[in-house]
Coordinates of C-alpha atoms in Angstrom, one line a residue:
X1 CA -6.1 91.7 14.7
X2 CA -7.3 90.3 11.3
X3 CA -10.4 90.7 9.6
X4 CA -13.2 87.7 10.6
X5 CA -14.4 85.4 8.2
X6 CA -18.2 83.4 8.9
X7 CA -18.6 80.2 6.8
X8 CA -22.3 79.4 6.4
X9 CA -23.2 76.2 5.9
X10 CA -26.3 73.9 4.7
X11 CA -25.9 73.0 8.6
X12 CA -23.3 72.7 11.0
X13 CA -22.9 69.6 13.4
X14 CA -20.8 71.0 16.1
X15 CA -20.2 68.0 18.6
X16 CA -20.8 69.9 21.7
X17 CA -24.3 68.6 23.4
X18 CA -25.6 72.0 24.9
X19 CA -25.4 73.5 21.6
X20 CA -25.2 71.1 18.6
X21 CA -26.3 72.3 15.2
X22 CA -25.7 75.8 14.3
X23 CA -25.7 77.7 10.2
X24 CA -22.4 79.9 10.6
X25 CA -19.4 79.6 11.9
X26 CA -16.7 83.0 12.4
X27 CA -13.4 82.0 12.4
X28 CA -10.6 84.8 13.4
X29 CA -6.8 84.3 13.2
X30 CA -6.8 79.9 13.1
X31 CA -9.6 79.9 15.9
X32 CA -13.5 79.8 16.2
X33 CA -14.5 83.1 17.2
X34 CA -18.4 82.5 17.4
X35 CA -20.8 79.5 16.4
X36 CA -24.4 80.1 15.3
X37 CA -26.5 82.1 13.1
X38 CA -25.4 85.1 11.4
X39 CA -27.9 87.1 13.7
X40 CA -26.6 85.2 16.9
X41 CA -23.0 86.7 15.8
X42 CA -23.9 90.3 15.3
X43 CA -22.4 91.6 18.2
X44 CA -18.9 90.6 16.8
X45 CA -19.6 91.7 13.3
X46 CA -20.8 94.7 14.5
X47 CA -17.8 96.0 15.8
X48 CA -14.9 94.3 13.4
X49 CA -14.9 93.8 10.0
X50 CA -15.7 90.8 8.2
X51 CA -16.4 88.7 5.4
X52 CA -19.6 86.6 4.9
X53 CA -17.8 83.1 2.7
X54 CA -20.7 80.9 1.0
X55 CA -18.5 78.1 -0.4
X56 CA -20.2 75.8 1.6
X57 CA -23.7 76.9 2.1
X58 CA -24.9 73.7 0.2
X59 CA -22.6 71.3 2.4
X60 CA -22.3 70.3 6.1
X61 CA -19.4 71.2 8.6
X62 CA -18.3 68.9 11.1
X63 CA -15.4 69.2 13.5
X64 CA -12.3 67.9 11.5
X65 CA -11.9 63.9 11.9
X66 CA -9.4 63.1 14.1
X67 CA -7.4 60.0 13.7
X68 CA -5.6 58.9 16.9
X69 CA -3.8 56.0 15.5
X70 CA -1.9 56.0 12.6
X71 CA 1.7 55.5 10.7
X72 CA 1.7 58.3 8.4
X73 CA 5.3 58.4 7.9
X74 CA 6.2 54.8 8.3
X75 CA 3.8 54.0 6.1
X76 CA 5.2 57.0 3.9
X77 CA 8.2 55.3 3.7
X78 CA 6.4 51.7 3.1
X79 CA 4.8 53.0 -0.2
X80 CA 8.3 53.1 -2.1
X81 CA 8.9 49.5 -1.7
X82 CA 7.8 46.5 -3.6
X83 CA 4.5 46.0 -3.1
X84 CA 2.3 42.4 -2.6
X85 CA -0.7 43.9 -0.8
X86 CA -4.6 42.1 -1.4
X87 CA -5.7 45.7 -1.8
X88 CA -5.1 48.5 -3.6
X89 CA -2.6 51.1 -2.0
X90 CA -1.3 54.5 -2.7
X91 CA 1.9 54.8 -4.2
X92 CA 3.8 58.4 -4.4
X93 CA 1.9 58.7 -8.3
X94 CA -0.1 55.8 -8.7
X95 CA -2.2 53.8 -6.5
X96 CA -1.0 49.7 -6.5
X97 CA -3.3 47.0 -7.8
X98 CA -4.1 44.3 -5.4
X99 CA -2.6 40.9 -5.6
X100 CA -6.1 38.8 -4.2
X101 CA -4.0 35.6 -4.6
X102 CA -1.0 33.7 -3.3
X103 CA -0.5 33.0 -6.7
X104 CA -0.9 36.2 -7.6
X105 CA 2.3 37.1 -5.0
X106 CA 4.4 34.2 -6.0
X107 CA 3.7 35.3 -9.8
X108 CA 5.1 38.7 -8.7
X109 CA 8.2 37.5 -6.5
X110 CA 9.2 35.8 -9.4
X111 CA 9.3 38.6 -11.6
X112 CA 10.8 40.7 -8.9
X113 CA 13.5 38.4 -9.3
X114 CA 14.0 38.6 -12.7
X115 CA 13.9 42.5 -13.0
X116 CA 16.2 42.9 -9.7
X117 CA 20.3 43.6 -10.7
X118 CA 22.8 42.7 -9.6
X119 CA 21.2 39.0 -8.7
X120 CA 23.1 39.4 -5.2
X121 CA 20.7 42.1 -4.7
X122 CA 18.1 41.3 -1.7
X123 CA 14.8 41.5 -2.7
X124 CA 12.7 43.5 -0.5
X125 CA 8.4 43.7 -0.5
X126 CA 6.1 44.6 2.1
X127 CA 2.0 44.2 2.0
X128 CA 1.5 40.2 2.3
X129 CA -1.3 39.5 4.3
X130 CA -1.5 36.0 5.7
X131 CA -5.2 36.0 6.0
X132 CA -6.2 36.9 2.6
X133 CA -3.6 35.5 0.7
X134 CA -3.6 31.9 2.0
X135 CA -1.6 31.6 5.4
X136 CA 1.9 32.8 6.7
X137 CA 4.9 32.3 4.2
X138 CA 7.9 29.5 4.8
X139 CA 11.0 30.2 4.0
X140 CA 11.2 26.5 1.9
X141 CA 8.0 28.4 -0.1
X142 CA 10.3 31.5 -0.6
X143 CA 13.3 29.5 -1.5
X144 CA 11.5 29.1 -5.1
X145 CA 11.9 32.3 -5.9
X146 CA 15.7 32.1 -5.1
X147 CA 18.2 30.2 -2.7
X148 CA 20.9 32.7 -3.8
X149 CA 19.1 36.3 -3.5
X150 CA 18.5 37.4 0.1
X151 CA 14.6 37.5 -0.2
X152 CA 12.6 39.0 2.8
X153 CA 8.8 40.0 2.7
X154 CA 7.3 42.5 5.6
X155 CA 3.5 41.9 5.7
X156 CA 1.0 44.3 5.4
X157 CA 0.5 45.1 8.9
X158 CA 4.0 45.1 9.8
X159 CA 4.9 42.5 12.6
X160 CA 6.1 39.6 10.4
X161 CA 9.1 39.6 8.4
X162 CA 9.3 36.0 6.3
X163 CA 12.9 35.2 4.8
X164 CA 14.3 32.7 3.0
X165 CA 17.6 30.5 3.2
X166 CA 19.9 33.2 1.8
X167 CA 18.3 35.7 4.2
X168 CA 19.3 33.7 6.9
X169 CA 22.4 33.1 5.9
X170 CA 23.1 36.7 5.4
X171 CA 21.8 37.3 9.2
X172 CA 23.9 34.6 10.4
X173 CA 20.7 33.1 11.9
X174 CA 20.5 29.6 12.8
X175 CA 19.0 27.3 15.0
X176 CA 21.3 28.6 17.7
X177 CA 19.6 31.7 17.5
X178 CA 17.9 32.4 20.9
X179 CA 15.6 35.3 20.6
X180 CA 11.7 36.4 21.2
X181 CA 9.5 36.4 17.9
X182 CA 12.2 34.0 15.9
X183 CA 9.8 31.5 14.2
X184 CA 10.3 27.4 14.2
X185 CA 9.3 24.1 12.9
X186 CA 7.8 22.0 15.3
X187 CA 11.5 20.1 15.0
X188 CA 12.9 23.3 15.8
X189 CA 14.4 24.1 12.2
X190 CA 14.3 27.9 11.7
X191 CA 10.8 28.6 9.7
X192 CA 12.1 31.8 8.4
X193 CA 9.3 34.0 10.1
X194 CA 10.5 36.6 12.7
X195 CA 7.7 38.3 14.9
X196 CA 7.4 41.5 16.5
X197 CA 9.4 44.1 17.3
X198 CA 13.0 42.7 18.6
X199 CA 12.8 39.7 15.9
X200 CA 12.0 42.6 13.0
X201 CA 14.7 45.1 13.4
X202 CA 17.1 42.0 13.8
X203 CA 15.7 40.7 10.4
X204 CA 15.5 44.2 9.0
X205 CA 18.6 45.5 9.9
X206 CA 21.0 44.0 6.8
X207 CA 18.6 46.5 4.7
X208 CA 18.0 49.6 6.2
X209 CA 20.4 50.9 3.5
X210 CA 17.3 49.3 1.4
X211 CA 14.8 51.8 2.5
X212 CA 14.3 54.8 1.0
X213 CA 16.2 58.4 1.6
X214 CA 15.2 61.5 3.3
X215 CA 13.8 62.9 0.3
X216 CA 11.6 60.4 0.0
X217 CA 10.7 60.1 3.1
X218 CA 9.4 63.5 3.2
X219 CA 7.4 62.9 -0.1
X220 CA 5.7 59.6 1.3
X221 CA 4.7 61.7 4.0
X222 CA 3.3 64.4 2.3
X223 CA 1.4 61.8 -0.1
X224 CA 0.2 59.7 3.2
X225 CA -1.0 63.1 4.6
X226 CA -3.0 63.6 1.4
X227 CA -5.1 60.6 1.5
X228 CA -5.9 61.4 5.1
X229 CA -7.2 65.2 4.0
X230 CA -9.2 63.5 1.7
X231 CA -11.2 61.8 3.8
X232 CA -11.9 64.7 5.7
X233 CA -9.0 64.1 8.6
X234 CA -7.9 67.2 9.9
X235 CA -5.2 65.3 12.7
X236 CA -3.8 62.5 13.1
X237 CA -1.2 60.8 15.6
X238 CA 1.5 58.9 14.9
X239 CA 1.6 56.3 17.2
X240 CA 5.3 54.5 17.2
X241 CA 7.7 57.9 16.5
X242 CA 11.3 57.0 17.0
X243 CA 11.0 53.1 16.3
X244 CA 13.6 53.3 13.8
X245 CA 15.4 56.8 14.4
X246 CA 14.1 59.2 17.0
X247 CA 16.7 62.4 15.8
X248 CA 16.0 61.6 12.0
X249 CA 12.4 61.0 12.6
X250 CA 12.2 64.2 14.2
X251 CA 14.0 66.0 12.1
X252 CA 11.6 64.8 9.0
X253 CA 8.2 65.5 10.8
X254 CA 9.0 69.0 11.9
X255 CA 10.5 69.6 8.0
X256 CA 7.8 68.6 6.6
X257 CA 4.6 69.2 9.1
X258 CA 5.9 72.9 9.9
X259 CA 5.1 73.8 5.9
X260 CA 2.1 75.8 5.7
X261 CA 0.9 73.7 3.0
X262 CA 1.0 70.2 5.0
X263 CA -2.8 69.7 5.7
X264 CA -2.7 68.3 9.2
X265 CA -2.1 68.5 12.7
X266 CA 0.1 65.6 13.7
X267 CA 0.5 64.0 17.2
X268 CA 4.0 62.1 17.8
X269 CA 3.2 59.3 20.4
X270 CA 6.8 57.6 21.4
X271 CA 7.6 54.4 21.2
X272 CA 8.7 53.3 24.8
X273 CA 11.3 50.9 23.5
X274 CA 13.2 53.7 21.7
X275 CA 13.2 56.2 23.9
X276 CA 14.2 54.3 27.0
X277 CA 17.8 52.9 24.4
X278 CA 17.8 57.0 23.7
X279 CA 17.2 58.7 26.7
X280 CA 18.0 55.6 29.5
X281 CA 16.8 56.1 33.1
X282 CA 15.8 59.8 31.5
X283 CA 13.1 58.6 29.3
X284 CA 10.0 59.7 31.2
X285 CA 11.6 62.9 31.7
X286 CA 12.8 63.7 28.8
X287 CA 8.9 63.0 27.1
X288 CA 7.8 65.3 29.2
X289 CA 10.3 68.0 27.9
X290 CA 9.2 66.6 24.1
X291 CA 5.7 67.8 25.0
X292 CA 7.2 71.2 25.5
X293 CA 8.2 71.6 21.8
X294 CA 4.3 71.8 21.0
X295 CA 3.6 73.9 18.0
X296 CA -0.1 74.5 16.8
X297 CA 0.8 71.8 13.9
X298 CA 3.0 69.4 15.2
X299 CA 3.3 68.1 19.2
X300 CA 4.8 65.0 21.1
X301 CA 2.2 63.0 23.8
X302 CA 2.5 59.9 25.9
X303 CA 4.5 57.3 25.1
X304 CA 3.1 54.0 23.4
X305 CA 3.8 50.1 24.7
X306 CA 3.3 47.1 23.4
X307 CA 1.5 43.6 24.7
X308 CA 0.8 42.0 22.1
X309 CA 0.9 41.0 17.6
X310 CA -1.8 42.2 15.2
X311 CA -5.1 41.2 14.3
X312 CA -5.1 40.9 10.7
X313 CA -2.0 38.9 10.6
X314 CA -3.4 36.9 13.3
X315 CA -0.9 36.7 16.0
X316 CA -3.0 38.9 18.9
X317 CA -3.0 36.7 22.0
X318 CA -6.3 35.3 23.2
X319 CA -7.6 33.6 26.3
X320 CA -8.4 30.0 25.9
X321 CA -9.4 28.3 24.2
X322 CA -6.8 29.8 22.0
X323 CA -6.3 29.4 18.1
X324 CA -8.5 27.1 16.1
X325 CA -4.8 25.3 15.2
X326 CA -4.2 24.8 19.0
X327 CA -1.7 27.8 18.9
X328 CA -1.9 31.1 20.0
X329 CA -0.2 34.8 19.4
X330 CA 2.4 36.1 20.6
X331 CA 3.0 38.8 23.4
X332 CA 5.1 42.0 23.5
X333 CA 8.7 42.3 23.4
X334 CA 7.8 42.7 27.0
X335 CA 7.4 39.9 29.3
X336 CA 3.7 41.0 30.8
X337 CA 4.7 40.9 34.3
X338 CA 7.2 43.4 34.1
X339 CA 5.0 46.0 32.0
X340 CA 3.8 48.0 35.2
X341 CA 7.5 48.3 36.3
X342 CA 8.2 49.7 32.6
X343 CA 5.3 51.9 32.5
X344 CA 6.0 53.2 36.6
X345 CA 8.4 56.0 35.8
X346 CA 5.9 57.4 32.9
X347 CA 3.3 57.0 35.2
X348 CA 4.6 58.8 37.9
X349 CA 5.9 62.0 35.6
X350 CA 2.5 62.3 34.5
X351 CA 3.1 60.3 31.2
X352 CA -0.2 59.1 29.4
X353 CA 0.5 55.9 28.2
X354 CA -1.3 54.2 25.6
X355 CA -0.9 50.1 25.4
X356 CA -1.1 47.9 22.2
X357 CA -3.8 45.7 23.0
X358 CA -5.3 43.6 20.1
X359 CA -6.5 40.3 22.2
X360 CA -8.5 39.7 25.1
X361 CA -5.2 37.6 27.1
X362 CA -3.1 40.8 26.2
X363 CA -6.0 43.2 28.0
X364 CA -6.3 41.4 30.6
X365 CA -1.8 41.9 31.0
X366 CA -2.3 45.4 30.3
X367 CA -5.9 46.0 32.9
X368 CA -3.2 43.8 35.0
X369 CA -0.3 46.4 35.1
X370 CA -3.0 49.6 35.4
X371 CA -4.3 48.2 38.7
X372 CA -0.5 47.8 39.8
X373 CA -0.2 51.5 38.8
X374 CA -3.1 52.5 40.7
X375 CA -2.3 50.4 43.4
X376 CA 1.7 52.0 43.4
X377 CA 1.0 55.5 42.4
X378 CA -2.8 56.4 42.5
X379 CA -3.7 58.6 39.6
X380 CA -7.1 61.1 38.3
X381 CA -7.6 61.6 34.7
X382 CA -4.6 59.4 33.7
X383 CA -6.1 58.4 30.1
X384 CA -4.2 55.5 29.6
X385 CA -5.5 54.1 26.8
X386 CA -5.8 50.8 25.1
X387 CA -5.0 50.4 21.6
X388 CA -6.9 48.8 19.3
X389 CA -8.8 47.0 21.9
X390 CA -10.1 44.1 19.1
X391 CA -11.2 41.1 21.3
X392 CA -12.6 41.9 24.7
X393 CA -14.8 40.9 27.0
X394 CA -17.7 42.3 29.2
X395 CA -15.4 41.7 32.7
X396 CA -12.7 43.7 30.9
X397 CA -15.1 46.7 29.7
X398 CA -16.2 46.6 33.4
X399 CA -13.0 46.9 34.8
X400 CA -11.8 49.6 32.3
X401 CA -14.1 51.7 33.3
X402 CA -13.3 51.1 37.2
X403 CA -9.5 51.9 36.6
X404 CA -10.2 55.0 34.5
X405 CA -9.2 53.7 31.1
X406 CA -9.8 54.5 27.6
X407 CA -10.3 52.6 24.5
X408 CA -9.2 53.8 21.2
X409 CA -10.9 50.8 18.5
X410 CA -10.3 49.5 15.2
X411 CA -13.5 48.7 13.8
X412 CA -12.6 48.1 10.6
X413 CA -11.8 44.5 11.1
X414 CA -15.4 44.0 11.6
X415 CA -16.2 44.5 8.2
X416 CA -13.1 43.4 6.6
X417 CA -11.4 40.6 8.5
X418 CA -14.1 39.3 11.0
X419 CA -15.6 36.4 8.7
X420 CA -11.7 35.7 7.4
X421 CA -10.7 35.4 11.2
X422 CA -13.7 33.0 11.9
X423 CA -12.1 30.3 9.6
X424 CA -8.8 30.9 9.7
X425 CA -7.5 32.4 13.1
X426 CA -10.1 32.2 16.6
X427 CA -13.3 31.1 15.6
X428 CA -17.0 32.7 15.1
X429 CA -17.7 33.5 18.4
X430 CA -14.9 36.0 19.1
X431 CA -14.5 37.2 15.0
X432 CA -18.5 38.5 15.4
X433 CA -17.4 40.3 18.5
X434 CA -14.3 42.3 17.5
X435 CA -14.4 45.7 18.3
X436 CA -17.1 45.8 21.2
X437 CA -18.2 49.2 20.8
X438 CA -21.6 48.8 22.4
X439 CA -20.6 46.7 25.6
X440 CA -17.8 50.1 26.1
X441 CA -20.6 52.2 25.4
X442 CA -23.2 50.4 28.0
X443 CA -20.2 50.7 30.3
X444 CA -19.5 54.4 30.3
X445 CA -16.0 53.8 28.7
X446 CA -14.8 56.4 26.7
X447 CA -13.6 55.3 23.1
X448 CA -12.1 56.8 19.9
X449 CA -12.4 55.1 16.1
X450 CA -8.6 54.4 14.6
X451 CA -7.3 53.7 11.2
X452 CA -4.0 52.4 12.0
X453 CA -3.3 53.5 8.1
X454 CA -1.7 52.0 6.7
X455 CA -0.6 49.2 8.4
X456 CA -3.5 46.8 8.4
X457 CA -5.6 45.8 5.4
X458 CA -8.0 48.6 5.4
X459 CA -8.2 52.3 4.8
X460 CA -8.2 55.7 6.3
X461 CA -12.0 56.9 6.0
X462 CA -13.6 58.0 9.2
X463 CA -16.9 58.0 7.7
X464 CA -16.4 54.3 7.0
X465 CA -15.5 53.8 10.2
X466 CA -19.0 55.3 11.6
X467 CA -20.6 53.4 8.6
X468 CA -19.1 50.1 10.0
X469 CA -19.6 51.3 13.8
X470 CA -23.3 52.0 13.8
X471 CA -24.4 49.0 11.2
X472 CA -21.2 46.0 11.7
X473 CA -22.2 44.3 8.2
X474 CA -19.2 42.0 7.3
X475 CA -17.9 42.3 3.6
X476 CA -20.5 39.6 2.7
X477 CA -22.5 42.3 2.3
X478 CA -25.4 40.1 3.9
X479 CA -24.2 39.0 7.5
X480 CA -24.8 41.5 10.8
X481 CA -21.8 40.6 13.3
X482 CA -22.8 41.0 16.8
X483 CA -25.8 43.6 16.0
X484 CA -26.1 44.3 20.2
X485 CA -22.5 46.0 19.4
X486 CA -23.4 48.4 17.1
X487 CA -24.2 52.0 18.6
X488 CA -26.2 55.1 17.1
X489 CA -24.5 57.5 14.6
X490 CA -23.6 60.6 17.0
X491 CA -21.7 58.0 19.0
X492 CA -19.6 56.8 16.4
X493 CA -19.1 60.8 15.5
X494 CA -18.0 61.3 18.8
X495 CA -15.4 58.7 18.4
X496 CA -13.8 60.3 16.0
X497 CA -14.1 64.1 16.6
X498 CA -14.3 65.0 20.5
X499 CA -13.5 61.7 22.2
X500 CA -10.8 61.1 19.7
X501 CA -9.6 64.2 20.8
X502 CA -9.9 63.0 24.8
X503 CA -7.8 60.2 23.9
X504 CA -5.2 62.2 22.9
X505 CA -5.6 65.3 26.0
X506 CA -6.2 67.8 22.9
X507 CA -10.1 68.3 23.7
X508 CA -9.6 71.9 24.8
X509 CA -8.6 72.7 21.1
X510 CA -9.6 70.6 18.8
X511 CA -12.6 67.5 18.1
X512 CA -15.6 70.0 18.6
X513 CA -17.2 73.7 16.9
X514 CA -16.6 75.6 20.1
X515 CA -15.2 79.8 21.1
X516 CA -11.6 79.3 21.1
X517 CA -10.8 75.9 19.1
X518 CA -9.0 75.8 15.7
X519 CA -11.2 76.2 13.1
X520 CA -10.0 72.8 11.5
X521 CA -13.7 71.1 9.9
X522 CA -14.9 68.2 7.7
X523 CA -16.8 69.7 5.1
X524 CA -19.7 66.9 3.9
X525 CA -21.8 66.7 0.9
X526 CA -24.8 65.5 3.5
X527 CA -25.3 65.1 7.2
X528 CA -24.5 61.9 8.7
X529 CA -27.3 62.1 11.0
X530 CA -29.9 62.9 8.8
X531 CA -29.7 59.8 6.0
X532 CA -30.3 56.4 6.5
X533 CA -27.2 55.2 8.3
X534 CA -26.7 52.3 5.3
X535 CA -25.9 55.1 2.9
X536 CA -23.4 57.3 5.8
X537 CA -20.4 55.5 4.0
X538 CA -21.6 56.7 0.7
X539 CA -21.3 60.6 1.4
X540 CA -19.2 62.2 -0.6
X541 CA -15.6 64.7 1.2
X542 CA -15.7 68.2 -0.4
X543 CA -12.3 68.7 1.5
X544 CA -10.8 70.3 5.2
X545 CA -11.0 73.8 6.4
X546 CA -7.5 74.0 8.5
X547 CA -6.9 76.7 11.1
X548 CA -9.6 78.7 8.9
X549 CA -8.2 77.7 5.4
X550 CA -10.4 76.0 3.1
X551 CA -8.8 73.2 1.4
X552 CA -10.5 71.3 -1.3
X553 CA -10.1 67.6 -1.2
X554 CA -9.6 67.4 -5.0

């Protein structure tokens, strides 16, 4: 039995109702012995010997953040292409600049051209954002960079791939082509814009040799877990493991989260499509037998579906009336009446299953296949959770409470997309409601704050996402979107400490300051309760403590 070290602290915010602040904190072999005062705690430090450590007794602990969504090692990967993003993003030594223009991207594209050798070498980019950098790309627009050089461009949250003519040619892609997600002109010429997951890894394919090596992958990884420490995260999940290569996937995560010096916990949520081609009629089984390899650092849960496109690269699917253009998104790989049969066999081993949900037509397909679950197989406590949960309605946060559901929310388009969205994609009425925190809050729905880092155009920083939650000011700086939506600051905490740990069936160890949890904090230069929430997003990340280990977020 090791010695016990008691962190004292400025105060101490522990998320757990019947006893919420305390001063000290003893933490014994990884795990909370004892939370309180350094009088309360005398009976243990009578008897054992200890250490009193004052590094933070002029900051405030929190229960590590816990980020429920993410793409960590996608996005890891991601950071070594070429990059067109309207933000700035890290790279493994540099952080990119933002290209705020088409122009700006075209200006680029053509210089990628001229650097790339051989000529017959496809160019590859990732980060174009079709809202903030003037509307999706044709492949006639990408033809002026090159009719001869394969040229393909993933955007910035990754469920477009535009290519040009010599892109197409090198798929063999023509108007023949019968497939969900393949893009056409309204005279049914190929557009050069393939959608979601089937029409992706067709257009991706040609270039996996294109995307970077194991080594790599293991140092995006590490890099992508860095920025997440820095802001204080503690765990995150990865919510699409095995989309591209469930052995080699594996493989890399357990390398790479089983060192020591990895600062996170890490949650691998399947993706259902590649575990059913892996595992066949096996598949629910066999996640089941994944959640066995649980290690205190690294563990597999549920298994993740998709309904629906994204919401920043506007092709989520709404109920009428629809797109300001007439149009309308797109749905999941899966035709929505056959999503409860998919889900069924999870469901019945026990599986939580989380559901990619951005728009309220796609909610309604996935509350649709939950009441056929319920109605098949009845269920207690079965968590299964909607994803993103963007554009809702009060009918839906009513009948997600009836049916047991979650929500896990990106709130971030709030601030950063909801006026672009109200121009460009569905209008002002449902852009000022994204993310309907209060309305799942008046409802009794449990809910959880998500990143999605880094594959939308915003960042990891739970305390932005509180910041955003509790005031909902758009990036105007000026205009209050839906300010009945907006709940009070220990709600938003709770979204992303113990309910975020709810949505992912880890509340028993982590997401509160409780006898027998990891000692994982957030260590605060202020208390999030105690200033004026405008300035909550302004507090300043001294770093994590992990499994009792301080580590400085410098």
């Amino acid at each position: 039995m090791s010695d016990i070290t008691v962190f004292v602290a400025r105060r101490i915010l522990t998320m757990d109702p019947g006893r919420p602040t305390a001063s000290a904190i003893a933490v014994r072999d990884g795990r909370i012995l004892s939370v309180g005062t350094i009088e309360s705690m005398q009976p243990w430090l009578r008897r054992y010997s200890h250490t009193i450590d004052e590094t933070f007794a002029d900051l405030v602990l929190l229960p590590g953040f816990i980020d429920p969504h993410t793409h960590l090692a996608q996005s890891g990967t991601y950071m070594f292409l070429n990059y067109l993003g309207p933000i700035p993003s890290p790279a493994p030594d540099r952080i990119n600049p933002a290209l705020p223009t088409r122009d700006a991207v075209m200006a680029r594209l053509h210089e990628l051209h001229a650097e790339i050798r051989p000529a017959s070498e496809p160019l590859l980019a990732w980060g174009f954002d079709p809202g903030m950098q003037g509307g999706h790309l044709h492949r006639d627009e990408l033809d002026l960079i090159s009719r001869e050089r394969p040229v393909a461009i993933l955007s910035y949250a990754p469920h477009f791939v535009y290519a040009n003519s010599a892109m197409l040619k090198l798929l063999g892609a023509d108007e023949s082509l019968r497939m969900h997600g393949v893009g056409r002109d309204a005279d049914g010429r190929l557009n050069g814009r393939f959608i979601e997951m089937e029409a992706l890894n067709y257009a991706l394919a040609p270039l996996r040799g294109h995307f970077v090596g194991k080594d790599k992958q293991a140092l995006g990884l590490r890099r992508m877990a860095q920025v997440a420490q820095h802001a204080g995260v503690t765990t995150t999940a990865d919510m699409l493991f095995g989309a591209r290569n469930f052995e080699s996937e594996w493989r890399l995560q357990n390398s790479v989260v089983s060192d020591p010096a990895f600062p996170l916990r890490m949650v691998l949520v399947p993706y259902e499509g590649a575990i059913r081609k892996r595992f066949a009629e096996d598949a629910a089984a066999c996640v089941a037998d994944l959640e066995a390899r649980a290690t205190d650092k690294l563990r597999f849960h549920g298994v993740k579906f998709f309904s629906d496109g994204s919401y920043p690269a506007m092709s989520l699917r709404v109920r009428p009336p629809g797109y300001l253009d007439g149009g309308n998104g797109l749905r999941g790989d899966i035709p929505w009446d056959q999503l409860a049969e998919r889900m069924l066999p999870f469901w019945k081993a026990g599986v939580q299953i989380h559901a990619h949900a951005n728009g309220d037509e796609a909610i309604d397909a996935v509350l649709n296949a939950l009441a056929k679950l319920q109605s098949i197989h009845p269920r207690f406590d079965h968590r299964l959770t909607i994803e993103h949960y963007c554009i809702s309605t009060p009918d839906q946060a009513r009948r997600l409470k009836a049916l047991g559901g979650l929500a896990s929310v990106n709130c971030y388009f709030v601030h950063f997309r909801s006026l672009i969205h109200s121009e460009q994609a569905f209008g002002p009425d449902r852009a000022e409601a994204t993310a309907r925190l209060g309305l799942l809050e008046r409802k009794g729905v449990t809910f959880a704050l998500h990143s999605d880092f880094s594959l939308v155009v915003a960042p990891l920083d739970p305390l932005l996402s509180v910041w955003i939650a509790v005031n909902r000011l758009a990036a105007d700086g000026v205009t209050v979107q839906a300010p009945g939506e907006r709940i009070g600051v220990e709600r938003a905490l709770r979204a992303v400490t113990i309910d975020a740990a709810y949505v992912l069936g880890m509340e028993r160890e982590i997401g509160s300051l409780e006898v027998g949890k990891f000692a994982d904090f957030s260590v605060l230069s202020d208390d999030p309760t105690a200033v004026d929430r405008s300035a909550i997003r302004d507090l300043r990340v001294w770093g994590t403590v992990l499994g009792g280990h301080p580590l400085p977020g410098v």
